[in-house]
CSV table of C-alpha atoms in Angstrom, one decimal:
chain,number,residue,atom,x,y,z
Y,1,MET,CA,-6.2,-11.8,-13.8
Y,2,ASN,CA,-6.3,-15.4,-12.5
Y,3,LEU,CA,-2.5,-15.8,-12.9
Y,4,VAL,CA,-0.7,-18.4,-10.9
Y,5,LEU,CA,3.0,-19.2,-10.8
Y,6,ILE,CA,4.3,-22.3,-9.0
Y,7,GLY,CA,7.9,-23.4,-8.9
Y,8,LEU,CA,11.2,-23.8,-7.1
Y,9,ASN,CA,14.7,-22.5,-7.6
Y,10,HIS,CA,18.3,-22.6,-6.3
Y,11,LYS,CA,17.2,-20.8,-3.2
Y,12,THR,CA,14.4,-23.2,-2.2
Y,13,ALA,CA,15.5,-26.6,-3.5
Y,14,PRO,CA,18.8,-28.5,-3.7
Y,15,VAL,CA,20.0,-29.7,-7.1
Y,16,GLU,CA,18.8,-33.2,-6.3
Y,17,ILE,CA,15.2,-32.0,-6.4
Y,18,ARG,CA,15.6,-29.5,-9.2
Y,19,GLU,CA,17.0,-32.1,-11.6
Y,20,ARG,CA,14.1,-34.5,-10.9
Y,21,LEU,CA,11.6,-31.8,-11.7
Y,22,ALA,CA,13.3,-30.4,-14.8
Y,23,PHE,CA,11.6,-30.4,-18.2
Y,24,GLY,CA,14.0,-31.2,-21.0
Y,25,SER,CA,13.5,-29.4,-24.4
Y,26,GLN,CA,12.2,-32.6,-26.0
Y,27,MET,CA,9.5,-33.2,-23.4
Y,28,LEU,CA,8.4,-29.6,-23.2
Y,29,PRO,CA,5.7,-29.6,-26.0
Y,30,HIS,CA,4.0,-32.6,-24.5
Y,31,ALA,CA,4.2,-31.2,-21.0
Y,32,LEU,CA,2.6,-27.9,-22.1
Y,33,HIS,CA,-0.3,-29.7,-23.8
Y,34,HIS,CA,-0.7,-31.8,-20.7
Y,35,LEU,CA,-0.8,-28.7,-18.5
Y,36,VAL,CA,-3.2,-26.5,-20.6
Y,37,ASP,CA,-6.5,-28.4,-20.7
Y,38,ARG,CA,-8.5,-25.3,-21.8
Y,39,ALA,CA,-11.0,-26.0,-19.1
Y,40,ASN,CA,-9.2,-25.1,-15.9
Y,41,VAL,CA,-5.9,-24.0,-17.3
Y,42,GLU,CA,-6.4,-21.7,-20.3
Y,43,GLU,CA,-2.8,-20.6,-20.9
Y,44,GLY,CA,0.6,-21.8,-19.7
Y,45,MET,CA,4.4,-21.8,-20.1
Y,46,ILE,CA,7.2,-23.7,-18.3
Y,47,VAL,CA,10.6,-22.2,-17.5
Y,48,SER,CA,13.1,-25.0,-16.8
Y,49,THR,CA,16.8,-24.1,-16.3
Y,50,CYS,CA,19.6,-25.5,-14.1
Y,51,ASN,CA,18.5,-23.1,-11.3
Y,52,ARG,CA,14.7,-23.1,-11.6
Y,53,VAL,CA,11.6,-24.9,-12.7
Y,54,GLU,CA,8.5,-22.7,-12.9
Y,55,VAL,CA,5.0,-23.2,-14.2
Y,56,LEU,CA,3.1,-20.0,-15.1
Y,57,ALA,CA,-0.6,-20.4,-15.9
Y,58,LYS,CA,-3.7,-18.4,-16.6
Y,59,THR,CA,-6.5,-20.3,-15.0
Y,60,ALA,CA,-10.3,-20.3,-15.0
Y,61,ALA,CA,-10.5,-22.1,-11.7
Y,62,HIS,CA,-10.8,-20.8,-8.2
Y,63,PRO,CA,-7.3,-19.9,-6.8
Y,64,SER,CA,-7.2,-22.8,-4.4
Y,65,GLU,CA,-8.3,-25.3,-7.1
Y,66,ALA,CA,-5.8,-23.8,-9.5
Y,67,ARG,CA,-3.0,-24.3,-7.0
Y,68,HIS,CA,-4.0,-27.9,-6.6
Y,69,ILE,CA,-4.2,-28.5,-10.4
Y,70,ILE,CA,-0.7,-27.1,-11.1
Y,71,THR,CA,1.0,-28.8,-8.2
Y,72,GLN,CA,-0.6,-32.1,-9.1
Y,73,PHE,CA,0.6,-31.6,-12.6
Y,74,LEU,CA,4.2,-31.2,-11.3
Y,75,TYR,CA,4.0,-34.3,-9.1
Y,76,ASN,CA,2.3,-36.5,-11.6
Y,77,TYR,CA,4.2,-35.6,-14.7
Y,78,HIS,CA,7.5,-36.6,-13.0
Y,79,THR,CA,6.0,-39.3,-10.9
Y,80,LEU,CA,7.3,-37.7,-7.7
Y,81,PRO,CA,5.8,-38.0,-4.2
Y,82,GLN,CA,4.2,-34.7,-3.0
Y,83,SER,CA,6.1,-35.0,0.3
Y,84,GLU,CA,9.4,-34.6,-1.4
Y,85,VAL,CA,8.6,-31.6,-3.6
Y,86,ALA,CA,5.9,-29.6,-1.8
Y,87,PRO,CA,8.3,-28.2,0.9
Y,88,HIS,CA,10.4,-26.6,-1.8
Y,89,LEU,CA,7.7,-24.9,-3.9
Y,90,TYR,CA,6.7,-21.3,-3.9
Y,91,ILE,CA,3.4,-19.9,-5.1
Y,92,HIS,CA,2.7,-16.4,-6.5
Y,93,GLU,CA,-0.7,-15.3,-7.7
Y,94,GLY,CA,-2.1,-12.2,-9.5
Y,95,GLN,CA,0.1,-9.2,-9.0
Y,96,GLN,CA,2.7,-11.1,-7.1
Y,97,ALA,CA,3.1,-13.5,-10.1
Y,98,VAL,CA,3.6,-10.5,-12.4
Y,99,ARG,CA,6.2,-9.1,-10.1
Y,100,HIS,CA,8.0,-12.4,-10.0
Y,101,VAL,CA,8.1,-12.8,-13.8
Y,102,PHE,CA,9.5,-9.3,-14.1
Y,103,ARG,CA,12.2,-10.0,-11.5
Y,104,VAL,CA,13.2,-13.3,-13.1
Y,105,ALA,CA,13.5,-11.8,-16.6
Y,106,ALA,CA,15.5,-8.9,-15.2
Y,107,SER,CA,17.9,-11.4,-13.4
Y,108,LEU,CA,17.1,-10.1,-9.9
Y,109,ASP,CA,16.2,-13.7,-8.8
Y,110,SER,CA,19.3,-15.3,-10.3
Y,111,MET,CA,22.1,-17.0,-8.5
Y,112,VAL,CA,24.4,-14.2,-9.9
Y,113,VAL,CA,22.4,-11.1,-10.0
Y,114,GLY,CA,22.6,-9.4,-13.4
Y,115,GLU,CA,23.7,-12.4,-15.4
Y,116,PRO,CA,22.3,-12.2,-18.9
Y,117,GLN,CA,21.5,-15.9,-19.6
Y,118,ILE,CA,18.2,-16.0,-17.8
Y,119,LEU,CA,16.5,-13.5,-20.1
Y,120,GLY,CA,17.3,-15.7,-23.1
Y,121,GLN,CA,16.0,-18.7,-21.2
Y,122,VAL,CA,12.7,-17.1,-20.4
Y,123,LYS,CA,12.4,-16.0,-24.1
Y,124,ASP,CA,13.0,-19.5,-25.2
Y,125,ALA,CA,10.4,-20.8,-22.8
Y,126,TYR,CA,7.8,-18.3,-24.1
Y,127,ASN,CA,8.6,-19.2,-27.7
Y,128,GLU,CA,8.1,-22.9,-26.9
Y,129,ALA,CA,4.7,-22.1,-25.4
Y,130,VAL,CA,3.7,-19.9,-28.4
Y,131,LYS,CA,4.8,-22.7,-30.7
Y,132,ALA,CA,2.7,-25.2,-28.8
Y,133,GLY,CA,-0.3,-22.9,-29.1
Y,134,VAL,CA,-0.9,-22.5,-25.4
Y,135,VAL,CA,-0.4,-18.8,-25.1
Y,136,GLY,CA,-3.4,-16.5,-25.0
Y,137,ARG,CA,-4.2,-12.9,-24.4
Y,138,THR,CA,-2.8,-12.7,-20.8
Y,139,LEU,CA,0.7,-14.3,-21.4
Y,140,TYR,CA,0.9,-12.6,-24.8
Y,141,ARG,CA,0.8,-9.3,-23.0
Y,142,LEU,CA,2.8,-10.2,-19.9
Y,143,LEU,CA,5.9,-11.8,-21.3
Y,144,PRO,CA,6.8,-9.2,-24.0
Y,145,ARG,CA,6.3,-6.7,-21.2
Y,146,ALA,CA,8.7,-8.6,-19.0
Y,147,PHE,CA,11.3,-8.5,-21.8
Y,148,SER,CA,10.9,-4.8,-22.0
Y,149,VAL,CA,11.2,-4.4,-18.3
Y,150,ALA,CA,14.4,-6.5,-18.2
Y,151,LYS,CA,15.9,-4.3,-21.0
Y,152,ARG,CA,14.9,-1.1,-19.0
Y,153,VAL,CA,16.6,-2.5,-15.9
Y,154,ARG,CA,19.8,-3.3,-17.7
Y,155,THR,CA,19.8,0.1,-19.4
Y,156,GLU,CA,18.9,2.3,-16.4
Y,157,THR,CA,20.9,0.5,-13.7
Y,158,GLY,CA,24.5,-0.8,-13.5
Y,159,ILE,CA,23.3,-4.3,-12.7
Y,160,ALA,CA,25.2,-5.8,-15.6
Y,161,SER,CA,28.1,-3.4,-15.6
Y,162,PHE,CA,30.4,-5.2,-13.1
Y,163,ALA,CA,32.1,-8.3,-14.3
Y,164,VAL,CA,31.7,-11.4,-12.0
Y,165,SER,CA,33.5,-14.2,-13.9
Y,166,LEU,CA,37.3,-14.7,-13.8
Y,167,SER,CA,37.7,-14.6,-17.6
Y,168,TYR,CA,35.5,-11.5,-17.9
Y,169,VAL,CA,37.3,-9.7,-15.0
Y,170,ALA,CA,40.7,-10.5,-16.7
Y,171,VAL,CA,39.6,-8.8,-19.9
Y,172,GLU,CA,38.1,-5.9,-17.9
Y,173,LEU,CA,41.5,-5.5,-16.2
Y,174,ALA,CA,43.2,-5.4,-19.7
Y,175,ARG,CA,40.8,-2.7,-20.8
Y,176,LYS,CA,41.6,-0.6,-17.7
Y,177,VAL,CA,45.4,-0.9,-18.3
Y,178,PHE,CA,45.4,-0.3,-22.0
Y,179,GLU,CA,42.0,1.4,-22.6
Y,180,ASP,CA,41.9,0.6,-26.3
Y,181,LEU,CA,42.5,-3.1,-27.0
Y,182,ARG,CA,42.1,-3.0,-30.8
Y,183,THR,CA,45.9,-2.5,-31.4
Y,184,LYS,CA,47.0,-5.0,-28.8
Y,185,THR,CA,48.0,-8.6,-29.0
Y,186,ALA,CA,46.8,-11.2,-26.4
Y,187,LEU,CA,48.4,-14.5,-25.6
Y,188,LEU,CA,46.3,-17.3,-24.1
Y,189,ILE,CA,48.4,-19.9,-22.3
Y,190,GLY,CA,46.1,-22.9,-22.1
Y,191,ALA,CA,43.3,-24.0,-24.3
Y,192,GLY,CA,40.6,-25.1,-21.8
Y,193,GLU,CA,37.2,-23.7,-21.0
Y,194,MET,CA,38.6,-20.6,-19.1
Y,195,ALA,CA,40.9,-19.8,-22.0
Y,196,GLU,CA,38.0,-20.2,-24.4
Y,197,LEU,CA,35.8,-17.8,-22.4
Y,198,ALA,CA,38.6,-15.3,-22.1
Y,199,ALA,CA,39.1,-15.5,-25.9
Y,200,LYS,CA,35.4,-14.7,-26.5
Y,201,HIS,CA,35.6,-11.7,-24.2
Y,202,LEU,CA,38.8,-10.5,-25.8
Y,203,VAL,CA,37.3,-10.7,-29.3
Y,204,ALA,CA,34.1,-9.0,-28.0
Y,205,SER,CA,36.3,-6.2,-26.6
Y,206,GLY,CA,37.7,-5.5,-30.1
Y,207,ILE,CA,41.1,-7.1,-29.9
Y,208,ARG,CA,42.3,-8.2,-33.3
Y,209,LYS,CA,45.2,-10.5,-32.6
Y,210,VAL,CA,45.0,-13.5,-30.2
Y,211,LEU,CA,47.8,-16.1,-29.9
Y,212,VAL,CA,47.2,-19.5,-28.3
Y,213,ALA,CA,49.9,-21.6,-26.6
Y,214,ASN,CA,49.2,-25.0,-25.1
Y,215,ARG,CA,51.1,-28.2,-24.2
Y,216,THR,CA,48.9,-30.2,-26.5
Y,217,PRO,CA,49.2,-28.8,-30.1
Y,218,GLU,CA,45.9,-30.2,-31.3
Y,219,ASN,CA,44.0,-28.3,-28.6
Y,220,ALA,CA,45.9,-25.1,-29.3
Y,221,LYS,CA,45.2,-25.4,-33.0
Y,222,LYS,CA,41.5,-26.1,-32.3
Y,223,LEU,CA,41.0,-23.0,-30.2
Y,224,ALA,CA,43.0,-20.8,-32.6
Y,225,GLU,CA,40.8,-22.0,-35.5
Y,226,SER,CA,37.6,-21.2,-33.5
Y,227,LEU,CA,38.9,-17.7,-33.2
Y,228,GLY,CA,39.1,-17.3,-37.0
Y,229,GLY,CA,42.5,-18.7,-37.7
Y,230,SER,CA,44.6,-17.2,-34.9
Y,231,ASP,CA,48.3,-18.1,-34.5
Y,232,TRP,CA,49.1,-20.9,-32.1
Y,233,MET,CA,52.3,-22.5,-30.6
Y,234,THR,CA,53.4,-25.1,-28.2
Y,235,LEU,CA,54.7,-24.3,-24.7
Y,236,GLU,CA,58.2,-25.1,-25.9
Y,237,SER,CA,58.0,-22.1,-28.3
Y,238,LEU,CA,56.7,-19.8,-25.6
Y,239,PRO,CA,60.0,-18.3,-24.3
Y,240,GLY,CA,60.9,-17.1,-27.8
Y,241,ARG,CA,57.5,-15.5,-28.5
Y,242,LEU,CA,56.4,-14.1,-25.1
Y,243,HIS,CA,57.5,-10.6,-26.1
Y,244,GLU,CA,54.9,-10.5,-28.9
Y,245,ALA,CA,52.0,-10.2,-26.5
Y,246,ASP,CA,50.8,-7.1,-24.6
Y,247,ILE,CA,48.3,-9.2,-22.6
Y,248,ILE,CA,49.0,-12.7,-21.3
Y,249,ILE,CA,46.3,-14.8,-19.7
Y,250,ALA,CA,47.4,-18.1,-18.2
Y,251,SER,CA,45.0,-20.9,-17.3
Y,252,THR,CA,46.7,-24.3,-17.5
Y,253,GLY,CA,47.0,-27.3,-15.1
Y,254,ALA,CA,50.8,-27.1,-15.0
Y,255,GLU,CA,52.4,-27.8,-11.6
Y,256,THR,CA,55.3,-25.3,-12.2
Y,257,TYR,CA,55.7,-21.8,-13.5
Y,258,VAL,CA,55.0,-21.6,-17.3
Y,259,VAL,CA,56.3,-18.0,-17.3
Y,260,ASP,CA,59.3,-17.6,-15.0
Y,261,ALA,CA,61.4,-14.6,-14.1
Y,262,MET,CA,64.1,-15.2,-16.8
Y,263,MET,CA,61.4,-15.4,-19.6
Y,264,ALA,CA,59.7,-12.3,-18.3
Y,265,ARG,CA,63.0,-10.3,-18.1
Y,266,TRP,CA,64.0,-11.3,-21.6
Y,267,ALA,CA,60.5,-10.5,-23.1
Y,268,LEU,CA,60.6,-7.1,-21.4
Y,269,GLU,CA,64.0,-6.3,-23.0
Y,270,LYS,CA,62.8,-7.4,-26.4
Y,271,ARG,CA,59.8,-5.1,-26.0
Y,272,ARG,CA,62.0,-2.2,-24.9
Y,273,ASN,CA,60.1,-2.0,-21.6
Y,274,ARG,CA,56.7,-1.5,-23.2
Y,275,PRO,CA,54.2,-2.6,-20.6
Y,276,MET,CA,52.8,-6.1,-20.3
Y,277,LEU,CA,49.8,-7.3,-18.4
Y,278,LEU,CA,50.0,-10.9,-17.1
Y,279,ILE,CA,46.9,-12.4,-15.6
Y,280,ASP,CA,47.3,-15.8,-13.9
Y,281,MET,CA,43.9,-17.7,-13.5
Y,282,SER,CA,45.6,-21.0,-12.5
Y,283,VAL,CA,46.1,-22.8,-9.2
Y,284,PRO,CA,48.9,-23.7,-8.8
Y,285,ARG,CA,50.1,-20.5,-10.3
Y,286,ASN,CA,51.6,-20.5,-13.9
Y,287,ILE,CA,53.3,-17.1,-13.6
Y,288,ASP,CA,56.1,-16.5,-11.2
Y,289,PRO,CA,54.7,-13.8,-8.8
Y,290,SER,CA,58.2,-12.3,-8.2
Y,291,ILE,CA,58.1,-10.7,-11.7
Y,292,ALA,CA,55.5,-8.2,-10.3
Y,293,ASP,CA,58.6,-6.3,-9.0
Y,294,TYR,CA,59.7,-5.5,-12.5
Y,295,ASP,CA,58.8,-2.1,-13.9
Y,296,ASN,CA,56.2,-2.1,-16.6
Y,297,LEU,CA,55.0,-5.7,-15.7
Y,298,PHE,CA,51.5,-5.8,-14.2
Y,299,VAL,CA,50.8,-9.1,-12.6
Y,300,PHE,CA,47.5,-10.4,-11.2
Y,301,ASP,CA,46.7,-13.8,-9.8
Y,302,VAL,CA,43.4,-15.5,-9.0
Y,303,ASP,CA,43.1,-14.0,-5.5
Y,304,ASP,CA,43.4,-10.5,-7.1
Y,305,LEU,CA,40.6,-11.4,-9.5
Y,306,GLU,CA,38.4,-12.9,-6.8
Y,307,SER,CA,38.7,-9.6,-4.8
Y,308,VAL,CA,37.6,-7.7,-7.9
Y,309,ILE,CA,34.7,-10.1,-8.4
Y,310,ALA,CA,33.6,-9.7,-4.7
Y,311,ALA,CA,33.7,-5.9,-5.1
Y,312,ASN,CA,31.7,-6.1,-8.3
Y,313,LEU,CA,29.1,-8.3,-6.7
Y,314,ARG,CA,28.6,-5.8,-4.0
Y,315,GLU,CA,28.1,-3.1,-6.7
Y,316,ARG,CA,25.5,-5.3,-8.4
Y,317,GLN,CA,23.6,-5.7,-5.2
Y,318,ARG,CA,23.5,-1.9,-4.8
Y,319,GLU,CA,22.2,-1.6,-8.3
Y,320,ALA,CA,19.7,-4.3,-7.7
Y,321,GLN,CA,18.0,-2.1,-5.1
Y,322,ARG,CA,17.4,0.5,-7.8
Y,323,ALA,CA,16.2,-2.2,-10.1
Y,324,GLU,CA,13.6,-3.4,-7.5
Y,325,GLY,CA,12.1,0.1,-7.6
Y,326,ILE,CA,11.7,-0.1,-11.4
Y,327,ILE,CA,10.1,-3.6,-11.1
Y,328,GLU,CA,7.6,-2.3,-8.5
Y,329,VAL,CA,6.5,0.6,-10.7
Y,330,GLU,CA,6.3,-1.5,-13.8
Y,331,THR,CA,4.3,-4.2,-12.0
Y,332,GLU,CA,1.7,-1.7,-10.8
Y,333,GLN,CA,1.4,-0.1,-14.2
Y,334,PHE,CA,1.0,-3.4,-16.0
Y,335,VAL,CA,-1.7,-4.7,-13.6
Y,336,ALA,CA,-3.6,-1.4,-13.8
Y,337,SER,CA,-3.3,-1.3,-17.6
Y,338,PHE,CA,-4.4,-5.0,-17.8
Y,339,HIS,CA,-7.5,-4.4,-15.7
Y,340,GLU,CA,-8.4,-1.2,-17.5
Y,341,SER,CA,-8.3,-3.0,-20.8
Y,342,ASP,CA,-11.0,-5.3,-19.4
Y,343,LEU,CA,-13.3,-2.4,-18.5
Y,344,GLY,CA,-14.3,-1.7,-22.1
Y,345,PRO,CA,-16.4,-4.9,-22.6
Y,346,THR,CA,-17.7,-4.6,-19.0
Y,347,VAL,CA,-18.9,-1.0,-19.5
Y,348,ALA,CA,-20.5,-1.9,-22.9
Y,349,ALA,CA,-22.3,-4.9,-21.4
Y,350,LEU,CA,-23.4,-2.8,-18.3
Y,351,LYS,CA,-24.8,0.0,-20.5
Y,352,SER,CA,-26.7,-2.5,-22.7
Y,353,ARG,CA,-28.2,-4.2,-19.6
Y,354,LEU,CA,-29.3,-0.9,-18.1
Y,355,THR,CA,-30.8,0.3,-21.4
Y,356,GLN,CA,-32.7,-3.0,-21.7
Y,357,LEU,CA,-34.0,-2.7,-18.1
Y,358,ALA,CA,-35.1,0.9,-18.8
Y,359,HIS,CA,-37.0,0.0,-22.0
Y,360,THR,CA,-38.6,-3.0,-20.4
Y,361,GLU,CA,-39.8,-0.9,-17.5
Y,362,PHE,CA,-41.1,1.7,-19.9
Y,363,GLU,CA,-43.1,-0.9,-21.8
Y,364,ARG,CA,-44.5,-2.2,-18.5
Y,365,GLN,CA,-45.6,1.2,-17.4
Y,366,ARG,CA,-46.7,2.4,-20.8
Y,367,ARG,CA,-50.4,2.2,-20.2
Y,368,HIS,CA,-50.1,4.7,-17.2
Y,369,LEU,CA,-48.7,7.4,-19.5
Y,370,GLY,CA,-51.9,8.0,-21.5
Y,371,ASN,CA,-52.0,8.8,-25.2
Y,372,LEU,CA,-48.6,9.6,-26.7
Y,373,THR,CA,-47.8,10.3,-30.2
Y,374,PRO,CA,-45.1,8.2,-31.9
Y,375,GLU,CA,-42.8,11.2,-31.8
Y,376,GLN,CA,-43.4,11.7,-28.0
Y,377,GLU,CA,-42.8,7.9,-27.4
Y,378,GLU,CA,-39.6,7.9,-29.3
Y,379,ALA,CA,-38.4,11.1,-27.5
Y,380,ILE,CA,-39.0,9.4,-24.2
Y,381,LYS,CA,-37.0,6.3,-25.3
Y,382,THR,CA,-34.1,8.1,-26.9
Y,383,MET,CA,-33.8,11.2,-24.7
Y,384,LEU,CA,-35.3,10.5,-21.3
Y,385,LEU,CA,-34.3,6.9,-20.9
Y,386,GLY,CA,-31.0,7.3,-22.8
Y,387,SER,CA,-30.1,10.3,-20.7
Y,388,PHE,CA,-31.0,8.5,-17.5
Y,389,VAL,CA,-28.8,5.5,-18.4
Y,390,ASN,CA,-25.9,7.8,-19.2
Y,391,LYS,CA,-26.3,9.7,-15.9
Y,392,VAL,CA,-26.2,6.4,-14.0
Y,393,MET,CA,-23.3,5.0,-16.0
Y,394,HIS,CA,-21.0,8.0,-15.6
Y,395,PRO,CA,-20.2,7.6,-11.9
Y,396,MET,CA,-20.2,3.9,-12.3
Y,397,ILE,CA,-17.5,4.0,-15.0
Y,398,ARG,CA,-15.5,6.4,-12.8
Y,399,GLY,CA,-15.8,4.1,-9.9
Y,400,LEU,CA,-14.7,1.1,-11.9
Y,401,ARG,CA,-11.6,2.9,-13.1
Y,402,GLU,CA,-10.7,3.9,-9.6
Y,403,ALA,CA,-11.3,0.4,-8.4
Y,404,VAL,CA,-8.7,-0.9,-10.8
Y,405,HIS,CA,-6.0,1.0,-8.9
Y,406,GLN,CA,-7.3,-0.2,-5.5
Y,407,GLU,CA,-5.7,-3.2,-3.8
Y,408,ASP,CA,-9.0,-4.9,-3.1
Y,409,GLY,CA,-10.5,-3.9,-6.5
Y,410,ARG,CA,-13.9,-3.1,-4.9
Y,411,VAL,CA,-16.4,-0.5,-6.2
Y,412,ASP,CA,-17.7,1.8,-3.4
Y,413,LEU,CA,-21.3,2.6,-4.5
Y,414,ARG,CA,-21.7,5.1,-1.7
Y,415,GLN,CA,-18.7,7.0,-2.9
Y,416,ILE,CA,-19.4,7.0,-6.6
Y,417,PHE,CA,-23.1,8.1,-6.2
Y,418,GLU,CA,-22.2,10.4,-3.3
Y,419,LEU,CA,-24.7,8.7,-0.9
Y,420,GLU,CA,-22.8,9.1,2.4
Y,421,GLN,CA,-24.9,12.0,3.7
Y,422,GLN,CA,-28.2,10.4,2.7
Y,423,VAL,CA,-27.2,7.0,4.2
Y,424,HIS,CA,-26.4,8.7,7.5
Y,425,CYS,CA,-29.7,10.6,7.4
Y,426,LEU,CA,-31.6,7.4,6.8
Y,427,LYS,CA,-29.8,5.6,9.6
Y,428,ASP,CA,-30.7,8.4,12.0
Y,429,ASP,CA,-34.4,8.4,10.9
Y,430,PRO,CA,-36.3,5.7,12.8
Y,431,GLU,CA,-39.2,5.9,10.3
Y,432,PRO,CA,-39.6,2.7,8.2
Y,433,ALA,CA,-38.0,3.0,4.8
Y,434,GLU,CA,-41.2,2.4,2.8
Y,435,GLN,CA,-42.8,5.4,4.5
Y,436,ARG,CA,-39.8,7.6,3.8
Y,437,VAL,CA,-40.0,6.7,0.1
Y,438,ALA,CA,-43.7,7.6,0.1
Y,439,LYS,CA,-43.2,11.1,1.6
Y,440,PRO,CA,-42.0,12.9,-1.5
Y,441,ASP,CA,-45.0,11.6,-3.5
Y,442,LYS,CA,-47.5,13.0,-0.9
Y,443,MET,CA,-45.7,16.3,-0.8
Y,444,THR,CA,-45.7,16.5,-4.6
Y,445,ARG,CA,-49.4,15.8,-4.7
């Protein structure tokens, strides 16, 4: 299918190289038109993220020439010396390129296996290529298939089921403690990026009430408003309102405890010992760890969360092995299907050519056939020649279909015409071939 993929990623190149080879969204349309010249490169797309830069192209050129064209495109477009980039590049061709595209879309080649962002990034890259008009039959079939494979991997394996970010793990812990979060109240202490991510996960988990407490009132108010008008407070108000929350997630830069033992004891009394979950994502810690000794207070710090993340990453790796099996099957099916779809025009052209040869030969030998009525002549053309072409075509079609599934893609003429025994006999017979051909005629006469 003349498919070539050349690129680098977080495994093969440091960020100093990746950032110099990156394609920003504004330069992408121009780069795509520069890449796809319609002569050597017929189709193309560019995936450029913080962890990878990859050029995928359908080419009309010889593989070695295609590799040269695409690598030169990368060097020249960014005005980078080959010596700096070449050692970091990987190249995939044909079926390997298909497999790589499927693995990337399914997040098996990501820094964090199973992360969902890469699928959206590949879709964006594909849409940009479609918008630029540089996608043809090959990529039009390959990329939508890659998106389906990624969905299948996420559905049939647990690759995305185990949280691997601090904020997500915190919410997962809350779900394990309380099961149903819809009736619970969460309190975010801090209004930075981690608090914002935790808030998003809490809302996605169905929690309806989120409180925000922060030293800077403006930041608390801003985060609360982004959550649809949640209540907010300053840290000075925290001791009097701590009891309102079932789940407390702390992530501030405070140097001392924001929740101390006295505050926790008082909150527990106000709650009549109803359980509270306190998750401290801060270093230094914001929640006094000694309160973990109180009944009905469940306290986790960042080390506890990291150990959960490490365990979840190991689970994802185990699931990734199952996902690799799916990728392998899908790759083989796609390649076979792609080649089979090419057989139709090939078979039609082959039959047309054989029919043309048969009719030409008939006209050339016509004078040796004596007087024939128009009906007899037509019968020879339609029945005899047509039947002969079909007889020859049948094993050839079968052989072409079988070749699609072979690694080398070769058609074995001896096998499809069942010539093995005759070939062996001819090899053993020392008589010249032209005499062997003449023998049946003499016997017939």
